[in-house]
Amino acid sequence: RKEVEQDPGPFNVPEGATVAFNCTYSNSASQSFFWYRQDCRKEPKLLMSVYSSGNEDGRFTAQLNRASQYISLLIRDSKLSDSATYLCVANTGNQFYFGTGTSLTVIP
Amino acid sequence: GAVVSQHPSWVICKSGTSVKIECRSLDFQATTMFWYRQFPKQSLMLMATSNEGSKATYEQGVEKDKFLINHASLTLSTLTVTSAHPEDSSFYICSAPLSYEQYFGPGTRLTVT
């Protein structure tokens, strides 16, 4: 079983829509979690960190459910510039485990 | 925030040659760095963990004699792809952790002809 699993999508949503991604992790000892954004042919960029129950930054909200071992990312009022691949990452000890990424395309 | 650089950003080489990729943490020290490979439309796959002053730890299925890693200082790790073949063509990314976060280099696109 993979350490981190994500629905690869693709998600195609209209501009202004709200979209949510889920990610599950297998190791209950995972300490912290992250959502990264990766544009085509570029390195991942940190979008949000999730250490406790959740985090909100503008249109983006990340939530952590330790009992069910999943993390979610909610994007409100989608913009065309939100089109990217979103990677879920779990930190366990000194290791970082990546999900396969979820592809999002926001359509005009 | 913290900055990690990689060099070169793009390299084309002939089959059978070796290519060295450098990863530097510019404003912090990193006793550990990670090397990833990413094929088109796939996620990052951890290749190895580079440890300053000791041997790298390779993930299962990654040939340590083919992908040589040297972490000679607290700010520099190098990955050498030896005897490169076309199937080694990929996007190679390094990262360095600082506190509980990872900072990625901009990546190196390797094309082996």
JSON list of N, CA and C in Angstrom, two decimals, chain B residues 53-109:
[
{"chain": "B", "resi": 53, "resn": "GLY", "atom": "N", "xyz": [28.54, 13.75, 4.74]},
{"chain": "B", "resi": 53, "resn": "GLY", "atom": "CA", "xyz": [29.61, 13.04, 5.42]},
{"chain": "B", "resi": 53, "resn": "GLY", "atom": "C", "xyz": [29.44, 11.54, 5.51]},
{"chain": "B", "resi": 54, "resn": "SER", "atom": "N", "xyz": [28.39, 11.01, 4.93]},
{"chain": "B", "resi": 54, "resn": "SER", "atom": "CA", "xyz": [28.21, 9.54, 4.95]},
{"chain": "B", "resi": 54, "resn": "SER", "atom": "C", "xyz": [27.55, 9.09, 3.66]},
{"chain": "B", "resi": 55, "resn": "LYS", "atom": "N", "xyz": [27.34, 7.81, 3.56]},
{"chain": "B", "resi": 55, "resn": "LYS", "atom": "CA", "xyz": [26.79, 7.25, 2.32]},
{"chain": "B", "resi": 55, "resn": "LYS", "atom": "C", "xyz": [25.32, 7.61, 2.16]},
{"chain": "B", "resi": 56, "resn": "ALA", "atom": "N", "xyz": [24.93, 7.71, 0.91]},
{"chain": "B", "resi": 56, "resn": "ALA", "atom": "CA", "xyz": [23.53, 7.98, 0.62]},
{"chain": "B", "resi": 56, "resn": "ALA", "atom": "C", "xyz": [22.69, 6.73, 0.85]},
{"chain": "B", "resi": 57, "resn": "THR", "atom": "N", "xyz": [21.45, 6.95, 1.12]},
{"chain": "B", "resi": 57, "resn": "THR", "atom": "CA", "xyz": [20.49, 5.85, 1.29]},
{"chain": "B", "resi": 57, "resn": "THR", "atom": "C", "xyz": [19.62, 5.80, 0.05]},
{"chain": "B", "resi": 58, "resn": "TYR", "atom": "N", "xyz": [19.65, 4.67, -0.65]},
{"chain": "B", "resi": 58, "resn": "TYR", "atom": "CA", "xyz": [18.92, 4.55, -1.91]},
{"chain": "B", "resi": 58, "resn": "TYR", "atom": "C", "xyz": [17.59, 3.84, -1.70]},
{"chain": "B", "resi": 59, "resn": "GLU", "atom": "N", "xyz": [16.60, 4.26, -2.48]},
{"chain": "B", "resi": 59, "resn": "GLU", "atom": "CA", "xyz": [15.30, 3.60, -2.45]},
{"chain": "B", "resi": 59, "resn": "GLU", "atom": "C", "xyz": [15.40, 2.29, -3.23]},
{"chain": "B", "resi": 60, "resn": "GLN", "atom": "N", "xyz": [14.49, 1.42, -2.92]},
{"chain": "B", "resi": 60, "resn": "GLN", "atom": "CA", "xyz": [14.47, 0.11, -3.58]},
{"chain": "B", "resi": 60, "resn": "GLN", "atom": "C", "xyz": [14.34, 0.28, -5.08]},
{"chain": "B", "resi": 61, "resn": "GLY", "atom": "N", "xyz": [15.17, -0.43, -5.80]},
{"chain": "B", "resi": 61, "resn": "GLY", "atom": "CA", "xyz": [15.10, -0.39, -7.25]},
{"chain": "B", "resi": 61, "resn": "GLY", "atom": "C", "xyz": [15.99, 0.67, -7.89]},
{"chain": "B", "resi": 62, "resn": "VAL", "atom": "N", "xyz": [16.63, 1.51, -7.10]},
{"chain": "B", "resi": 62, "resn": "VAL", "atom": "CA", "xyz": [17.52, 2.53, -7.63]},
{"chain": "B", "resi": 62, "resn": "VAL", "atom": "C", "xyz": [18.95, 2.02, -7.52]},
{"chain": "B", "resi": 63, "resn": "GLU", "atom": "N", "xyz": [19.65, 1.97, -8.65]},
{"chain": "B", "resi": 63, "resn": "GLU", "atom": "CA", "xyz": [21.00, 1.44, -8.67]},
{"chain": "B", "resi": 63, "resn": "GLU", "atom": "C", "xyz": [22.00, 2.46, -8.13]},
{"chain": "B", "resi": 64, "resn": "LYS", "atom": "N", "xyz": [22.63, 2.13, -7.03]},
{"chain": "B", "resi": 64, "resn": "LYS", "atom": "CA", "xyz": [23.57, 3.07, -6.42]},
{"chain": "B", "resi": 64, "resn": "LYS", "atom": "C", "xyz": [24.83, 3.26, -7.24]},
{"chain": "B", "resi": 65, "resn": "ASP", "atom": "N", "xyz": [25.19, 2.25, -8.04]},
{"chain": "B", "resi": 65, "resn": "ASP", "atom": "CA", "xyz": [26.39, 2.39, -8.87]},
{"chain": "B", "resi": 65, "resn": "ASP", "atom": "C", "xyz": [26.12, 3.21, -10.12]},
{"chain": "B", "resi": 66, "resn": "LYS", "atom": "N", "xyz": [24.86, 3.37, -10.44]},
{"chain": "B", "resi": 66, "resn": "LYS", "atom": "CA", "xyz": [24.51, 4.15, -11.62]},
{"chain": "B", "resi": 66, "resn": "LYS", "atom": "C", "xyz": [24.24, 5.61, -11.24]},
{"chain": "B", "resi": 67, "resn": "PHE", "atom": "N", "xyz": [23.64, 5.79, -10.10]},
{"chain": "B", "resi": 67, "resn": "PHE", "atom": "CA", "xyz": [23.31, 7.14, -9.63]},
{"chain": "B", "resi": 67, "resn": "PHE", "atom": "C", "xyz": [24.18, 7.42, -8.40]},
{"chain": "B", "resi": 68, "resn": "LEU", "atom": "N", "xyz": [25.32, 8.03, -8.67]},
{"chain": "B", "resi": 68, "resn": "LEU", "atom": "CA", "xyz": [26.29, 8.29, -7.61]},
{"chain": "B", "resi": 68, "resn": "LEU", "atom": "C", "xyz": [25.95, 9.59, -6.91]},
{"chain": "B", "resi": 69, "resn": "ILE", "atom": "N", "xyz": [25.89, 9.52, -5.60]},
{"chain": "B", "resi": 69, "resn": "ILE", "atom": "CA", "xyz": [25.56, 10.70, -4.82]},
{"chain": "B", "resi": 69, "resn": "ILE", "atom": "C", "xyz": [26.70, 11.03, -3.87]},
{"chain": "B", "resi": 70, "resn": "ASN", "atom": "N", "xyz": [27.05, 12.30, -3.86]},
{"chain": "B", "resi": 70, "resn": "ASN", "atom": "CA", "xyz": [28.11, 12.79, -2.98]},
{"chain": "B", "resi": 70, "resn": "ASN", "atom": "C", "xyz": [27.60, 14.03, -2.25]},
{"chain": "B", "resi": 71, "resn": "HIS", "atom": "N", "xyz": [27.67, 14.00, -0.95]},
{"chain": "B", "resi": 71, "resn": "HIS", "atom": "CA", "xyz": [27.21, 15.12, -0.13]},
{"chain": "B", "resi": 71, "resn": "HIS", "atom": "C", "xyz": [28.41, 15.60, 0.67]},
{"chain": "B", "resi": 72, "resn": "ALA", "atom": "N", "xyz": [29.25, 16.37, -0.02]},
{"chain": "B", "resi": 72, "resn": "ALA", "atom": "CA", "xyz": [30.57, 16.69, 0.53]},
{"chain": "B", "resi": 72, "resn": "ALA", "atom": "C", "xyz": [30.55, 17.83, 1.54]},
{"chain": "B", "resi": 73, "resn": "SER", "atom": "N", "xyz": [29.52, 18.65, 1.49]},
{"chain": "B", "resi": 73, "resn": "SER", "atom": "CA", "xyz": [29.47, 19.77, 2.44]},
{"chain": "B", "resi": 73, "resn": "SER", "atom": "C", "xyz": [28.02, 19.96, 2.88]},
{"chain": "B", "resi": 74, "resn": "LEU", "atom": "N", "xyz": [27.84, 20.86, 3.81]},
{"chain": "B", "resi": 74, "resn": "LEU", "atom": "CA", "xyz": [26.50, 21.09, 4.35]},
{"chain": "B", "resi": 74, "resn": "LEU", "atom": "C", "xyz": [25.60, 21.87, 3.40]},
{"chain": "B", "resi": 75, "resn": "THR", "atom": "N", "xyz": [26.14, 22.30, 2.28]},
{"chain": "B", "resi": 75, "resn": "THR", "atom": "CA", "xyz": [25.33, 23.06, 1.34]},
{"chain": "B", "resi": 75, "resn": "THR", "atom": "C", "xyz": [25.34, 22.49, -0.06]},
{"chain": "B", "resi": 76, "resn": "LEU", "atom": "N", "xyz": [26.00, 21.36, -0.27]},
{"chain": "B", "resi": 76, "resn": "LEU", "atom": "CA", "xyz": [26.12, 20.83, -1.64]},
{"chain": "B", "resi": 76, "resn": "LEU", "atom": "C", "xyz": [25.98, 19.33, -1.67]},
{"chain": "B", "resi": 77, "resn": "SER", "atom": "N", "xyz": [25.08, 18.89, -2.54]},
{"chain": "B", "resi": 77, "resn": "SER", "atom": "CA", "xyz": [24.96, 17.46, -2.85]},
{"chain": "B", "resi": 77, "resn": "SER", "atom": "C", "xyz": [25.01, 17.33, -4.37]},
{"chain": "B", "resi": 78, "resn": "THR", "atom": "N", "xyz": [25.67, 16.29, -4.85]},
{"chain": "B", "resi": 78, "resn": "THR", "atom": "CA", "xyz": [25.72, 16.08, -6.29]},
{"chain": "B", "resi": 78, "resn": "THR", "atom": "C", "xyz": [25.19, 14.70, -6.63]},
{"chain": "B", "resi": 79, "resn": "LEU", "atom": "N", "xyz": [24.53, 14.63, -7.77]},
{"chain": "B", "resi": 79, "resn": "LEU", "atom": "CA", "xyz": [24.02, 13.37, -8.32]},
{"chain": "B", "resi": 79, "resn": "LEU", "atom": "C", "xyz": [24.69, 13.19, -9.67]},
{"chain": "B", "resi": 80, "resn": "THR", "atom": "N", "xyz": [25.39, 12.08, -9.84]},
{"chain": "B", "resi": 80, "resn": "THR", "atom": "CA", "xyz": [26.01, 11.78, -11.12]},
{"chain": "B", "resi": 80, "resn": "THR", "atom": "C", "xyz": [25.32, 10.58, -11.74]},
{"chain": "B", "resi": 81, "resn": "VAL", "atom": "N", "xyz": [24.77, 10.80, -12.91]},
{"chain": "B", "resi": 81, "resn": "VAL", "atom": "CA", "xyz": [24.15, 9.71, -13.67]},
{"chain": "B", "resi": 81, "resn": "VAL", "atom": "C", "xyz": [25.25, 9.13, -14.54]},
{"chain": "B", "resi": 82, "resn": "THR", "atom": "N", "xyz": [25.67, 7.94, -14.24]},
{"chain": "B", "resi": 82, "resn": "THR", "atom": "CA", "xyz": [26.79, 7.34, -14.97]},
{"chain": "B", "resi": 82, "resn": "THR", "atom": "C", "xyz": [26.27, 6.49, -16.14]},
{"chain": "B", "resi": 83, "resn": "SER", "atom": "N", "xyz": [27.03, 6.50, -17.22]},
{"chain": "B", "resi": 83, "resn": "SER", "atom": "CA", "xyz": [26.68, 5.72, -18.41]},
{"chain": "B", "resi": 83, "resn": "SER", "atom": "C", "xyz": [25.20, 5.90, -18.73]},
{"chain": "B", "resi": 84, "resn": "ALA", "atom": "N", "xyz": [24.83, 7.14, -18.96]},
{"chain": "B", "resi": 84, "resn": "ALA", "atom": "CA", "xyz": [23.42, 7.47, -19.16]},
{"chain": "B", "resi": 84, "resn": "ALA", "atom": "C", "xyz": [22.85, 6.79, -20.40]},
{"chain": "B", "resi": 85, "resn": "HIS", "atom": "N", "xyz": [21.58, 6.41, -20.30]},
{"chain": "B", "resi": 85, "resn": "HIS", "atom": "CA", "xyz": [20.86, 5.81, -21.42]},
{"chain": "B", "resi": 85, "resn": "HIS", "atom": "C", "xyz": [19.59, 6.61, -21.66]},
{"chain": "B", "resi": 86, "resn": "PRO", "atom": "N", "xyz": [19.00, 6.48, -22.82]},
{"chain": "B", "resi": 86, "resn": "PRO", "atom": "CA", "xyz": [17.78, 7.25, -23.11]},
{"chain": "B", "resi": 86, "resn": "PRO", "atom": "C", "xyz": [16.68, 7.09, -22.05]},
{"chain": "B", "resi": 87, "resn": "GLU", "atom": "N", "xyz": [16.60, 5.92, -21.44]},
{"chain": "B", "resi": 87, "resn": "GLU", "atom": "CA", "xyz": [15.55, 5.72, -20.43]},
{"chain": "B", "resi": 87, "resn": "GLU", "atom": "C", "xyz": [15.82, 6.48, -19.14]},
{"chain": "B", "resi": 88, "resn": "ASP", "atom": "N", "xyz": [17.04, 7.07, -19.02]},
{"chain": "B", "resi": 88, "resn": "ASP", "atom": "CA", "xyz": [17.35, 7.92, -17.86]},
{"chain": "B", "resi": 88, "resn": "ASP", "atom": "C", "xyz": [16.86, 9.35, -18.08]},
{"chain": "B", "resi": 89, "resn": "SER", "atom": "N", "xyz": [16.38, 9.63, -19.28]},
{"chain": "B", "resi": 89, "resn": "SER", "atom": "CA", "xyz": [15.87, 10.97, -19.56]},
{"chain": "B", "resi": 89, "resn": "SER", "atom": "C", "xyz": [14.69, 11.24, -18.63]},
{"chain": "B", "resi": 90, "resn": "SER", "atom": "N", "xyz": [14.79, 12.32, -17.90]},
{"chain": "B", "resi": 90, "resn": "SER", "atom": "CA", "xyz": [13.76, 12.61, -16.90]},
{"chain": "B", "resi": 90, "resn": "SER", "atom": "C", "xyz": [14.01, 13.99, -16.31]},
{"chain": "B", "resi": 91, "resn": "PHE", "atom": "N", "xyz": [13.15, 14.36, -15.39]},
{"chain": "B", "resi": 91, "resn": "PHE", "atom": "CA", "xyz": [13.28, 15.61, -14.65]},
{"chain": "B", "resi": 91, "resn": "PHE", "atom": "C", "xyz": [13.80, 15.23, -13.27]},
{"chain": "B", "resi": 92, "resn": "TYR", "atom": "N", "xyz": [14.98, 15.70, -12.92]},
{"chain": "B", "resi": 92, "resn": "TYR", "atom": "CA", "xyz": [15.58, 15.37, -11.63]},
{"chain": "B", "resi": 92, "resn": "TYR", "atom": "C", "xyz": [15.48, 16.59, -10.72]},
{"chain": "B", "resi": 93, "resn": "ILE", "atom": "N", "xyz": [14.93, 16.38, -9.54]},
{"chain": "B", "resi": 93, "resn": "ILE", "atom": "CA", "xyz": [14.72, 17.48, -8.60]},
{"chain": "B", "resi": 93, "resn": "ILE", "atom": "C", "xyz": [15.34, 17.12, -7.26]},
{"chain": "B", "resi": 94, "resn": "CYS", "atom": "N", "xyz": [16.00, 18.08, -6.66]},
{"chain": "B", "resi": 94, "resn": "CYS", "atom": "CA", "xyz": [16.52, 17.86, -5.32]},
{"chain": "B", "resi": 94, "resn": "CYS", "atom": "C", "xyz": [15.72, 18.71, -4.34]},
{"chain": "B", "resi": 95, "resn": "SER", "atom": "N", "xyz": [15.78, 18.33, -3.10]},
{"chain": "B", "resi": 95, "resn": "SER", "atom": "CA", "xyz": [15.15, 19.15, -2.07]},
{"chain": "B", "resi": 95, "resn": "SER", "atom": "C", "xyz": [15.95, 19.05, -0.79]},
{"chain": "B", "resi": 96, "resn": "ALA", "atom": "N", "xyz": [15.78, 20.05, 0.04]},
{"chain": "B", "resi": 96, "resn": "ALA", "atom": "CA", "xyz": [16.43, 20.07, 1.34]},
{"chain": "B", "resi": 96, "resn": "ALA", "atom": "C", "xyz": [15.41, 20.47, 2.38]},
{"chain": "B", "resi": 97, "resn": "PRO", "atom": "N", "xyz": [15.38, 19.76, 3.49]},
{"chain": "B", "resi": 97, "resn": "PRO", "atom": "CA", "xyz": [14.43, 20.10, 4.54]},
{"chain": "B", "resi": 97, "resn": "PRO", "atom": "C", "xyz": [14.98, 21.19, 5.45]},
{"chain": "B", "resi": 98, "resn": "LEU", "atom": "N", "xyz": [14.08, 22.05, 5.88]},
{"chain": "B", "resi": 98, "resn": "LEU", "atom": "CA", "xyz": [14.41, 23.06, 6.88]},
{"chain": "B", "resi": 98, "resn": "LEU", "atom": "C", "xyz": [13.22, 23.13, 7.82]},
{"chain": "B", "resi": 99, "resn": "SER", "atom": "N", "xyz": [13.47, 22.87, 9.09]},
{"chain": "B", "resi": 99, "resn": "SER", "atom": "CA", "xyz": [12.39, 22.68, 10.05]},
{"chain": "B", "resi": 99, "resn": "SER", "atom": "C", "xyz": [11.54, 21.53, 9.54]},
{"chain": "B", "resi": 100, "resn": "TYR", "atom": "N", "xyz": [10.26, 21.71, 9.42]},
{"chain": "B", "resi": 100, "resn": "TYR", "atom": "CA", "xyz": [9.40, 20.61, 8.98]},
{"chain": "B", "resi": 100, "resn": "TYR", "atom": "C", "xyz": [9.00, 20.74, 7.52]},
{"chain": "B", "resi": 101, "resn": "GLU", "atom": "N", "xyz": [9.64, 21.64, 6.79]},
{"chain": "B", "resi": 101, "resn": "GLU", "atom": "CA", "xyz": [9.26, 21.85, 5.41]},
{"chain": "B", "resi": 101, "resn": "GLU", "atom": "C", "xyz": [10.38, 21.46, 4.45]},
{"chain": "B", "resi": 102, "resn": "GLN", "atom": "N", "xyz": [9.99, 21.21, 3.23]},
{"chain": "B", "resi": 102, "resn": "GLN", "atom": "CA", "xyz": [10.97, 20.88, 2.21]},
{"chain": "B", "resi": 102, "resn": "GLN", "atom": "C", "xyz": [11.05, 22.01, 1.21]},
{"chain": "B", "resi": 103, "resn": "TYR", "atom": "N", "xyz": [12.26, 22.31, 0.78]},
{"chain": "B", "resi": 103, "resn": "TYR", "atom": "CA", "xyz": [12.47, 23.33, -0.23]},
{"chain": "B", "resi": 103, "resn": "TYR", "atom": "C", "xyz": [13.10, 22.67, -1.45]},
{"chain": "B", "resi": 104, "resn": "PHE", "atom": "N", "xyz": [12.48, 22.89, -2.58]},
{"chain": "B", "resi": 104, "resn": "PHE", "atom": "CA", "xyz": [12.90, 22.20, -3.79]},
{"chain": "B", "resi": 104, "resn": "PHE", "atom": "C", "xyz": [13.79, 23.08, -4.66]},
{"chain": "B", "resi": 105, "resn": "GLY", "atom": "N", "xyz": [14.72, 22.43, -5.31]},
{"chain": "B", "resi": 105, "resn": "GLY", "atom": "CA", "xyz": [15.46, 23.10, -6.36]},
{"chain": "B", "resi": 105, "resn": "GLY", "atom": "C", "xyz": [14.57, 23.21, -7.58]},
{"chain": "B", "resi": 106, "resn": "PRO", "atom": "N", "xyz": [14.99, 23.99, -8.56]},
{"chain": "B", "resi": 106, "resn": "PRO", "atom": "CA", "xyz": [14.17, 24.20, -9.76]},
{"chain": "B", "resi": 106, "resn": "PRO", "atom": "C", "xyz": [14.16, 23.03, -10.72]},
{"chain": "B", "resi": 107, "resn": "GLY", "atom": "N", "xyz": [14.97, 22.02, -10.44]},
{"chain": "B", "resi": 107, "resn": "GLY", "atom": "CA", "xyz": [14.96, 20.83, -11.28]},
{"chain": "B", "resi": 107, "resn": "GLY", "atom": "C", "xyz": [15.97, 20.88, -12.41]},
{"chain": "B", "resi": 108, "resn": "THR", "atom": "N", "xyz": [16.35, 19.71, -12.86]},
{"chain": "B", "resi": 108, "resn": "THR", "atom": "CA", "xyz": [17.26, 19.56, -14.01]},
{"chain": "B", "resi": 108, "resn": "THR", "atom": "C", "xyz": [16.60, 18.61, -15.00]},
{"chain": "B", "resi": 109, "resn": "ARG", "atom": "N", "xyz": [16.43, 19.10, -16.20]},
{"chain": "B", "resi": 109, "resn": "ARG", "atom": "CA", "xyz": [15.83, 18.25, -17.24]},
{"chain": "B", "resi": 109, "resn": "ARG", "atom": "C", "xyz": [16.95, 17.59, -18.02]}
]
